[in-house]
Amino acid sequence: ALSAAAGRAVVSALFPGGRGRALERWGWSVAAAPLFLAGHVVVAFALGLRPGWASFLASILAASLLSRVRRLARDARPSAAALALSPAAWSFLALTIAGVALALVRSLAEPMWSNDFLAVWGLKGKTIFGDAAIPQRLFRWPEFEFSNPGYPIGLPLTYAGIAFLLGRWDDHAMALLFPFMQVG
């Protein structure tokens, strides 16, 4: 939620304002949230620090200050467009809410145990968290070939960012990331 609030600050500086765009801006704010979770890990590693609340809050503060400068420099003209949904749009919205609710119930029921989580994304995230670094063995050792070394590292960094903030590896908490993203 804190990441989404930081995303809101950045998104409000980048996207035009107006009542008709508020829902879209909140959606983009949620989409920006994992960038803060992963980004504070990378920045902390680059500075030789252990990621945690200090680096996370510093990244949020920096993004908020930058977005404030950008917002002040932009000539914002609020839009008078109102949010009006057709009956079909309301139906699709209801189906979407039902799908997200079902995914949330499933996520709350048990931690993630899929093959991709155990062998790729979770393995890399847990290794990054455990080592407090991005170890080269994930990409170079033949023993880790099964974890697809060429896959992007953004999701494992997001998982590691969540773990650094929690102070422990918690598969169950990470399962909430996807319903959160679906809401966005």
PDB file of C-alpha atoms in Angstrom:
ATOM      1  CA  ALA A   1       0.000   0.000   0.000  1.00  0.00           C
ATOM      2  CA  LEU A   2       2.864   2.357   0.785  1.00  0.00           C
ATOM      3  CA  SER A   3       4.428   1.518  -2.575  1.00  0.00           C
ATOM      4  CA  ALA A   4       1.144   2.288  -4.309  1.00  0.00           C
ATOM      5  CA  ALA A   5       0.948   5.628  -2.498  1.00  0.00           C
ATOM      6  CA  ALA A   6       4.447   6.426  -3.735  1.00  0.00           C
ATOM      7  CA  GLY A   7       3.379   5.294  -7.184  1.00  0.00           C
ATOM      8  CA  ARG A   8       0.481   7.716  -6.904  1.00  0.00           C
ATOM      9  CA  ALA A   9       2.892  10.589  -6.357  1.00  0.00           C
ATOM     10  CA  VAL A  10       4.910   9.662  -9.427  1.00  0.00           C
ATOM     11  CA  VAL A  11       1.878   8.911 -11.592  1.00  0.00           C
ATOM     12  CA  SER A  12       0.191  12.184 -10.671  1.00  0.00           C
ATOM     13  CA  ALA A  13       3.232  14.009 -11.991  1.00  0.00           C
ATOM     14  CA  LEU A  14       3.356  12.048 -15.244  1.00  0.00           C
ATOM     15  CA  PHE A  15      -0.312  11.711 -16.234  1.00  0.00           C
ATOM     16  CA  PRO A  16      -2.864  14.436 -16.818  1.00  0.00           C
ATOM     17  CA  GLY A  17      -5.323  15.160 -14.049  1.00  0.00           C
ATOM     18  CA  GLY A  18      -9.069  15.405 -13.957  1.00  0.00           C
ATOM     19  CA  ARG A  19     -11.976  13.544 -12.406  1.00  0.00           C
ATOM     20  CA  GLY A  20     -12.398  11.241 -15.373  1.00  0.00           C
ATOM     21  CA  ARG A  21      -8.838   9.945 -15.016  1.00  0.00           C
ATOM     22  CA  ALA A  22      -8.707   9.294 -11.272  1.00  0.00           C
ATOM     23  CA  LEU A  23      -9.399   5.560 -11.537  1.00  0.00           C
ATOM     24  CA  GLU A  24      -6.823   5.137 -14.287  1.00  0.00           C
ATOM     25  CA  ARG A  25      -4.228   7.014 -12.251  1.00  0.00           C
ATOM     26  CA  TRP A  26      -4.853   4.738  -9.240  1.00  0.00           C
ATOM     27  CA  GLY A  27      -4.425   1.711 -11.517  1.00  0.00           C
ATOM     28  CA  TRP A  28      -1.074   3.004 -12.730  1.00  0.00           C
ATOM     29  CA  SER A  29      -0.126   3.762  -9.119  1.00  0.00           C
ATOM     30  CA  VAL A  30      -0.622   0.099  -8.215  1.00  0.00           C
ATOM     31  CA  ALA A  31       1.356  -0.920 -11.293  1.00  0.00           C
ATOM     32  CA  ALA A  32       4.226   1.321 -10.147  1.00  0.00           C
ATOM     33  CA  ALA A  33       4.259  -0.212  -6.645  1.00  0.00           C
ATOM     34  CA  PRO A  34       6.493  -3.222  -7.482  1.00  0.00           C
ATOM     35  CA  LEU A  35       8.996  -0.828  -9.031  1.00  0.00           C
ATOM     36  CA  PHE A  36       9.548   0.703  -5.591  1.00  0.00           C
ATOM     37  CA  LEU A  37       9.791  -2.719  -3.956  1.00  0.00           C
ATOM     38  CA  ALA A  38      12.402  -3.906  -6.458  1.00  0.00           C
ATOM     39  CA  GLY A  39      14.067  -0.529  -6.948  1.00  0.00           C
ATOM     40  CA  HIS A  40      14.973   0.050  -3.322  1.00  0.00           C
ATOM     41  CA  VAL A  41      16.761  -3.310  -3.285  1.00  0.00           C
ATOM     42  CA  VAL A  42      18.850  -2.446  -6.339  1.00  0.00           C
ATOM     43  CA  VAL A  43      19.708   1.042  -5.065  1.00  0.00           C
ATOM     44  CA  ALA A  44      20.660  -0.289  -1.622  1.00  0.00           C
ATOM     45  CA  PHE A  45      22.893  -2.954  -3.180  1.00  0.00           C
ATOM     46  CA  ALA A  46      24.515  -0.332  -5.430  1.00  0.00           C
ATOM     47  CA  LEU A  47      25.289   1.768  -2.350  1.00  0.00           C
ATOM     48  CA  GLY A  48      26.609  -1.248  -0.433  1.00  0.00           C
ATOM     49  CA  LEU A  49      23.728  -1.213   2.058  1.00  0.00           C
ATOM     50  CA  ARG A  50      21.344  -3.883   3.255  1.00  0.00           C
ATOM     51  CA  PRO A  51      17.858  -3.101   1.904  1.00  0.00           C
ATOM     52  CA  GLY A  52      15.200  -2.328   4.455  1.00  0.00           C
ATOM     53  CA  TRP A  53      12.776   0.320   5.598  1.00  0.00           C
ATOM     54  CA  ALA A  54      15.354   3.118   5.456  1.00  0.00           C
ATOM     55  CA  SER A  55      16.195   2.524   1.778  1.00  0.00           C
ATOM     56  CA  PHE A  56      12.533   1.928   0.940  1.00  0.00           C
ATOM     57  CA  LEU A  57      11.367   5.157   2.563  1.00  0.00           C
ATOM     58  CA  ALA A  58      14.294   7.055   1.015  1.00  0.00           C
ATOM     59  CA  SER A  59      13.301   5.833  -2.461  1.00  0.00           C
ATOM     60  CA  ILE A  60       9.702   6.883  -1.833  1.00  0.00           C
ATOM     61  CA  LEU A  61      10.808  10.290  -0.582  1.00  0.00           C
ATOM     62  CA  ALA A  62      13.081  10.795  -3.597  1.00  0.00           C
ATOM     63  CA  ALA A  63      10.326   9.804  -6.028  1.00  0.00           C
ATOM     64  CA  SER A  64       7.832  12.068  -4.266  1.00  0.00           C
ATOM     65  CA  LEU A  65      10.201  15.036  -4.393  1.00  0.00           C
ATOM     66  CA  LEU A  66      10.962  14.456  -8.070  1.00  0.00           C
ATOM     67  CA  SER A  67       7.294  14.125  -8.893  1.00  0.00           C
ATOM     68  CA  ARG A  68       6.527  17.314  -6.954  1.00  0.00           C
ATOM     69  CA  VAL A  69       9.067  19.226  -9.043  1.00  0.00           C
ATOM     70  CA  ARG A  70       7.638  17.728 -12.228  1.00  0.00           C
ATOM     71  CA  ARG A  71       4.072  18.557 -11.182  1.00  0.00           C
ATOM     72  CA  LEU A  72       4.984  22.172 -10.423  1.00  0.00           C
ATOM     73  CA  ALA A  73       6.678  22.504 -13.811  1.00  0.00           C
ATOM     74  CA  ARG A  74       3.658  21.157 -15.702  1.00  0.00           C
ATOM     75  CA  ASP A  75       0.723  23.300 -16.719  1.00  0.00           C
ATOM     76  CA  ALA A  76      -2.109  21.148 -15.408  1.00  0.00           C
ATOM     77  CA  ARG A  77      -5.579  21.760 -16.730  1.00  0.00           C
ATOM     78  CA  PRO A  78      -8.134  19.553 -14.999  1.00  0.00           C
ATOM     79  CA  SER A  79     -10.492  17.666 -17.244  1.00  0.00           C
ATOM     80  CA  ALA A  80     -14.219  18.088 -16.816  1.00  0.00           C
ATOM     81  CA  ALA A  81     -14.935  14.589 -18.135  1.00  0.00           C
ATOM     82  CA  ALA A  82     -17.064  12.525 -15.776  1.00  0.00           C
ATOM     83  CA  LEU A  83     -16.752   8.802 -15.278  1.00  0.00           C
ATOM     84  CA  ALA A  84     -19.833   7.257 -16.899  1.00  0.00           C
ATOM     85  CA  LEU A  85     -20.010   3.498 -17.394  1.00  0.00           C
ATOM     86  CA  SER A  86     -22.388   1.659 -19.671  1.00  0.00           C
ATOM     87  CA  PRO A  87     -24.331  -1.396 -18.434  1.00  0.00           C
ATOM     88  CA  ALA A  88     -21.875  -3.631 -20.311  1.00  0.00           C
ATOM     89  CA  ALA A  89     -18.934  -1.918 -18.610  1.00  0.00           C
ATOM     90  CA  TRP A  90     -20.589  -2.426 -15.205  1.00  0.00           C
ATOM     91  CA  SER A  91     -21.021  -6.123 -16.053  1.00  0.00           C
ATOM     92  CA  PHE A  92     -17.357  -6.470 -16.981  1.00  0.00           C
ATOM     93  CA  LEU A  93     -16.368  -4.588 -13.849  1.00  0.00           C
ATOM     94  CA  ALA A  94     -18.469  -6.975 -11.723  1.00  0.00           C
ATOM     95  CA  LEU A  95     -16.849 -10.002 -13.413  1.00  0.00           C
ATOM     96  CA  THR A  96     -13.411  -8.515 -12.844  1.00  0.00           C
ATOM     97  CA  ILE A  97     -14.132  -7.879  -9.170  1.00  0.00           C
ATOM     98  CA  ALA A  98     -15.390 -11.459  -8.783  1.00  0.00           C
ATOM     99  CA  GLY A  99     -12.243 -12.832 -10.440  1.00  0.00           C
ATOM    100  CA  VAL A 100      -9.961 -10.741  -8.251  1.00  0.00           C
ATOM    101  CA  ALA A 101     -11.917 -11.772  -5.139  1.00  0.00           C
ATOM    102  CA  LEU A 102     -11.536 -15.460  -6.039  1.00  0.00           C
ATOM    103  CA  ALA A 103      -7.804 -15.001  -6.650  1.00  0.00           C
ATOM    104  CA  LEU A 104      -7.491 -13.211  -3.310  1.00  0.00           C
ATOM    105  CA  VAL A 105      -9.263 -16.052  -1.477  1.00  0.00           C
ATOM    106  CA  ARG A 106      -6.965 -18.574  -3.123  1.00  0.00           C
ATOM    107  CA  SER A 107      -3.907 -16.471  -2.286  1.00  0.00           C
ATOM    108  CA  LEU A 108      -4.956 -16.216   1.344  1.00  0.00           C
ATOM    109  CA  ALA A 109      -5.626 -19.956   1.559  1.00  0.00           C
ATOM    110  CA  GLU A 110      -2.031 -21.090   1.137  1.00  0.00           C
ATOM    111  CA  PRO A 111       1.454 -19.884   0.187  1.00  0.00           C
ATOM    112  CA  MET A 112       2.634 -20.090  -3.393  1.00  0.00           C
ATOM    113  CA  TRP A 113       3.769 -23.564  -4.373  1.00  0.00           C
ATOM    114  CA  SER A 114       3.732 -23.556  -8.166  1.00  0.00           C
ATOM    115  CA  ASN A 115       6.707 -24.900 -10.090  1.00  0.00           C
ATOM    116  CA  ASP A 116       7.567 -21.460 -11.467  1.00  0.00           C
ATOM    117  CA  PHE A 117       7.589 -19.955  -7.994  1.00  0.00           C
ATOM    118  CA  LEU A 118       9.673 -22.729  -6.408  1.00  0.00           C
ATOM    119  CA  ALA A 119      12.129 -23.218  -9.259  1.00  0.00           C
ATOM    120  CA  VAL A 120      12.463 -19.751 -10.790  1.00  0.00           C
ATOM    121  CA  TRP A 121      11.002 -16.580  -9.286  1.00  0.00           C
ATOM    122  CA  GLY A 122      10.875 -17.614  -5.636  1.00  0.00           C
ATOM    123  CA  LEU A 123      14.246 -19.357  -5.735  1.00  0.00           C
ATOM    124  CA  LYS A 124      15.938 -16.269  -7.131  1.00  0.00           C
ATOM    125  CA  GLY A 125      14.116 -13.915  -4.765  1.00  0.00           C
ATOM    126  CA  LYS A 126      14.889 -16.050  -1.729  1.00  0.00           C
ATOM    127  CA  THR A 127      18.538 -16.314  -2.764  1.00  0.00           C
ATOM    128  CA  ILE A 128      18.810 -12.546  -3.212  1.00  0.00           C
ATOM    129  CA  PHE A 129      17.201 -12.026   0.186  1.00  0.00           C
ATOM    130  CA  GLY A 130      19.337 -14.681   1.887  1.00  0.00           C
ATOM    131  CA  ASP A 131      22.600 -13.385   0.442  1.00  0.00           C
ATOM    132  CA  ALA A 132      21.605  -9.691   0.665  1.00  0.00           C
ATOM    133  CA  ALA A 133      23.118  -9.458  -2.810  1.00  0.00           C
ATOM    134  CA  ILE A 134      22.495 -10.587  -6.378  1.00  0.00           C
ATOM    135  CA  PRO A 135      24.754 -13.648  -6.517  1.00  0.00           C
ATOM    136  CA  GLN A 136      26.320 -14.583  -9.821  1.00  0.00           C
ATOM    137  CA  ARG A 137      25.694 -18.282  -9.163  1.00  0.00           C
ATOM    138  CA  LEU A 138      22.056 -17.779 -10.169  1.00  0.00           C
ATOM    139  CA  PHE A 139      23.193 -16.876 -13.673  1.00  0.00           C
ATOM    140  CA  ARG A 140      26.465 -18.748 -14.172  1.00  0.00           C
ATOM    141  CA  TRP A 141      26.459 -22.015 -12.236  1.00  0.00           C
ATOM    142  CA  PRO A 142      25.254 -25.078 -14.153  1.00  0.00           C
ATOM    143  CA  GLU A 143      23.440 -26.256 -11.010  1.00  0.00           C
ATOM    144  CA  PHE A 144      21.000 -23.370 -11.432  1.00  0.00           C
ATOM    145  CA  GLU A 145      20.368 -23.895 -15.148  1.00  0.00           C
ATOM    146  CA  PHE A 146      16.872 -25.240 -14.360  1.00  0.00           C
ATOM    147  CA  SER A 147      15.897 -21.808 -12.991  1.00  0.00           C
ATOM    148  CA  ASN A 148      16.154 -20.182 -16.429  1.00  0.00           C
ATOM    149  CA  PRO A 149      19.039 -17.749 -15.848  1.00  0.00           C
ATOM    150  CA  GLY A 150      17.918 -15.619 -18.810  1.00  0.00           C
ATOM    151  CA  TYR A 151      14.559 -14.695 -17.258  1.00  0.00           C
ATOM    152  CA  PRO A 152      14.159 -11.079 -16.129  1.00  0.00           C
ATOM    153  CA  ILE A 153      15.044 -10.436 -12.521  1.00  0.00           C
ATOM    154  CA  GLY A 154      12.364  -7.839 -11.726  1.00  0.00           C
ATOM    155  CA  LEU A 155       9.917 -10.208 -10.025  1.00  0.00           C
ATOM    156  CA  PRO A 156      12.595 -11.881  -7.853  1.00  0.00           C
ATOM    157  CA  LEU A 157      13.792  -8.408  -6.818  1.00  0.00           C
ATOM    158  CA  THR A 158      10.202  -7.496  -5.918  1.00  0.00           C
ATOM    159  CA  TYR A 159       9.907 -10.657  -3.809  1.00  0.00           C
ATOM    160  CA  ALA A 160      13.255  -9.867  -2.158  1.00  0.00           C
ATOM    161  CA  GLY A 161      12.074  -6.300  -1.530  1.00  0.00           C
ATOM    162  CA  ILE A 162       8.978  -7.593   0.259  1.00  0.00           C
ATOM    163  CA  ALA A 163      11.135  -9.973   2.314  1.00  0.00           C
ATOM    164  CA  PHE A 164      13.590  -7.218   3.261  1.00  0.00           C
ATOM    165  CA  LEU A 165      10.702  -5.079   4.490  1.00  0.00           C
ATOM    166  CA  LEU A 166       9.161  -7.977   6.425  1.00  0.00           C
ATOM    167  CA  GLY A 167      12.540  -9.034   7.803  1.00  0.00           C
ATOM    168  CA  ARG A 168      11.871 -12.648   6.785  1.00  0.00           C
ATOM    169  CA  TRP A 169      10.936 -14.747   3.775  1.00  0.00           C
ATOM    170  CA  ASP A 170       7.157 -15.220   3.775  1.00  0.00           C
ATOM    171  CA  ASP A 171       5.684 -17.032   0.745  1.00  0.00           C
ATOM    172  CA  HIS A 172       2.182 -16.377   1.999  1.00  0.00           C
ATOM    173  CA  ALA A 173       2.633 -12.595   2.083  1.00  0.00           C
ATOM    174  CA  MET A 174       4.071 -12.660  -1.432  1.00  0.00           C
ATOM    175  CA  ALA A 175       0.984 -14.466  -2.698  1.00  0.00           C
ATOM    176  CA  LEU A 176      -0.933 -11.238  -2.029  1.00  0.00           C
ATOM    177  CA  LEU A 177       1.129  -9.370  -4.635  1.00  0.00           C
ATOM    178  CA  PHE A 178      -0.830 -10.721  -7.592  1.00  0.00           C
ATOM    179  CA  PRO A 179      -4.364  -9.926  -6.354  1.00  0.00           C
ATOM    180  CA  PHE A 180      -3.008  -6.463  -5.486  1.00  0.00           C
ATOM    181  CA  MET A 181      -1.741  -6.108  -9.062  1.00  0.00           C
ATOM    182  CA  GLN A 182      -5.042  -7.405 -10.451  1.00  0.00           C
ATOM    183  CA  VAL A 183      -6.903  -4.695  -8.574  1.00  0.00           C
ATOM    184  CA  GLY A 184      -4.646  -2.139 -10.267  1.00  0.00           C
TER     185      GLY A 184
END
